[in-house]
Short mmCIF file of C-alpha atoms in Angstrom, two decimals:
data_model
loop_
_atom_site.label_atom_id
_atom_site.label_comp_id
_atom_site.label_asym_id
_atom_site.label_seq_id
_atom_site.Cartn_x
_atom_site.Cartn_y
_atom_site.Cartn_z
CA UNK H 1 15.85 5.21 23.27
CA UNK H 2 15.74 1.50 23.99
CA UNK H 3 13.49 2.11 26.97
CA UNK H 4 11.13 4.25 24.89
CA UNK H 5 11.01 1.65 22.13
CA UNK H 6 10.30 -1.03 24.72
CA UNK H 7 7.41 1.04 26.10
CA UNK H 8 5.92 1.42 22.62
CA UNK H 9 6.28 -2.28 21.92
CA UNK H 10 4.69 -3.11 25.28
CA UNK H 11 1.47 -1.39 24.18
CA UNK H 12 1.49 -3.08 20.77
CA UNK H 13 3.01 -0.32 18.64
CA UNK H 14 3.17 -1.38 14.97
CA UNK H 15 6.60 -0.62 13.51
CA UNK H 16 5.60 -2.02 10.14
CA UNK H 17 2.54 0.15 9.51
CA UNK H 18 3.61 1.01 5.97
CA UNK H 19 4.18 -2.63 5.09
CA UNK H 20 0.91 -3.67 6.75
CA UNK H 21 -1.05 -0.91 5.00
CA UNK H 22 0.47 -1.91 1.67
CA UNK H 23 -0.52 -5.53 2.18
CA UNK H 24 -4.03 -4.58 3.31
CA UNK H 25 -4.63 -2.47 0.20
CA UNK H 26 -3.15 -5.16 -2.05
CA UNK H 27 -5.52 -7.72 -0.52
CA UNK H 28 -8.45 -5.33 -0.97
CA UNK H 29 -7.48 -4.87 -4.61
CA UNK H 30 -7.40 -8.64 -5.10
CA UNK H 31 -10.89 -8.86 -3.57
CA UNK H 32 -12.08 -6.03 -5.82
CA UNK H 33 -10.72 -7.84 -8.88
CA UNK H 34 -12.38 -11.08 -7.83
CA UNK H 35 -15.73 -9.31 -7.45
CA UNK H 36 -15.46 -7.03 -10.50
CA UNK H 37 -13.20 -8.85 -12.93
CA UNK H 38 -10.67 -6.03 -13.20
CA UNK H 39 -8.50 -3.66 -11.15
CA UNK H 40 -10.05 -0.45 -12.46
CA UNK H 41 -11.10 0.95 -9.10
CA UNK H 42 -12.89 4.27 -9.70
CA UNK H 43 -11.30 7.32 -8.08
CA UNK H 44 -14.65 7.93 -6.40
CA UNK H 45 -15.25 4.36 -5.21
CA UNK H 46 -17.41 5.09 -2.18
CA UNK H 47 -17.44 1.52 -0.87
CA UNK H 48 -13.71 1.80 -0.10
CA UNK H 49 -12.27 5.28 -0.52
CA UNK H 50 -8.93 4.15 0.97
CA UNK H 51 -8.57 1.61 -1.82
CA UNK H 52 -9.56 4.19 -4.43
CA UNK H 53 -6.92 6.62 -3.16
CA UNK H 54 -4.31 3.87 -2.95
CA UNK H 55 -4.93 2.77 -6.54
CA UNK H 56 -4.74 6.39 -7.68
CA UNK H 57 -1.38 6.76 -5.91
CA UNK H 58 -0.08 3.48 -7.39
CA UNK H 59 -0.96 4.73 -10.86
CA UNK H 60 0.86 7.99 -10.16
CA UNK H 61 3.97 6.17 -8.91
CA UNK H 62 3.88 3.91 -11.95
CA UNK H 63 3.55 6.88 -14.30
CA UNK H 64 6.51 8.57 -12.58
CA UNK H 65 8.61 5.42 -13.09
CA UNK H 66 9.27 5.18 -9.36
CA UNK H 67 9.98 1.47 -9.73
CA UNK H 68 13.13 2.25 -11.71
CA UNK H 69 14.48 4.57 -9.02
CA UNK H 70 13.52 2.82 -5.79
CA UNK H 71 14.01 -0.86 -4.94
CA UNK H 72 10.99 -0.84 -2.58
CA UNK H 73 8.72 0.36 -5.38
CA UNK H 74 10.27 -2.17 -7.75
CA UNK H 75 9.25 -4.97 -5.38
CA UNK H 76 5.77 -3.52 -4.86
CA UNK H 77 5.08 -3.13 -8.57
CA UNK H 78 6.22 -6.71 -9.12
CA UNK H 79 3.51 -7.74 -6.65
CA UNK H 80 0.92 -5.67 -8.48
CA UNK H 81 1.91 -7.08 -11.85
CA UNK H 82 1.79 -10.69 -10.63
#
């Protein structure tokens, strides 16, 4: 396995894709708020459908109280609430 991992790393494989995607969407949400004055991204926001879907999913996770059950979500929601 070490050899396979080394081969993936040699071509620039991103092991932290989930973390990177999270941070990218969070940054996009900050930019949206700066431009629009709020974080109410429409579900059909055509200028950035990835952001719209991400916000929709964050709302769903918040509604399901995922932050109480999962330490990763607890940290992520703390970032959103900051």
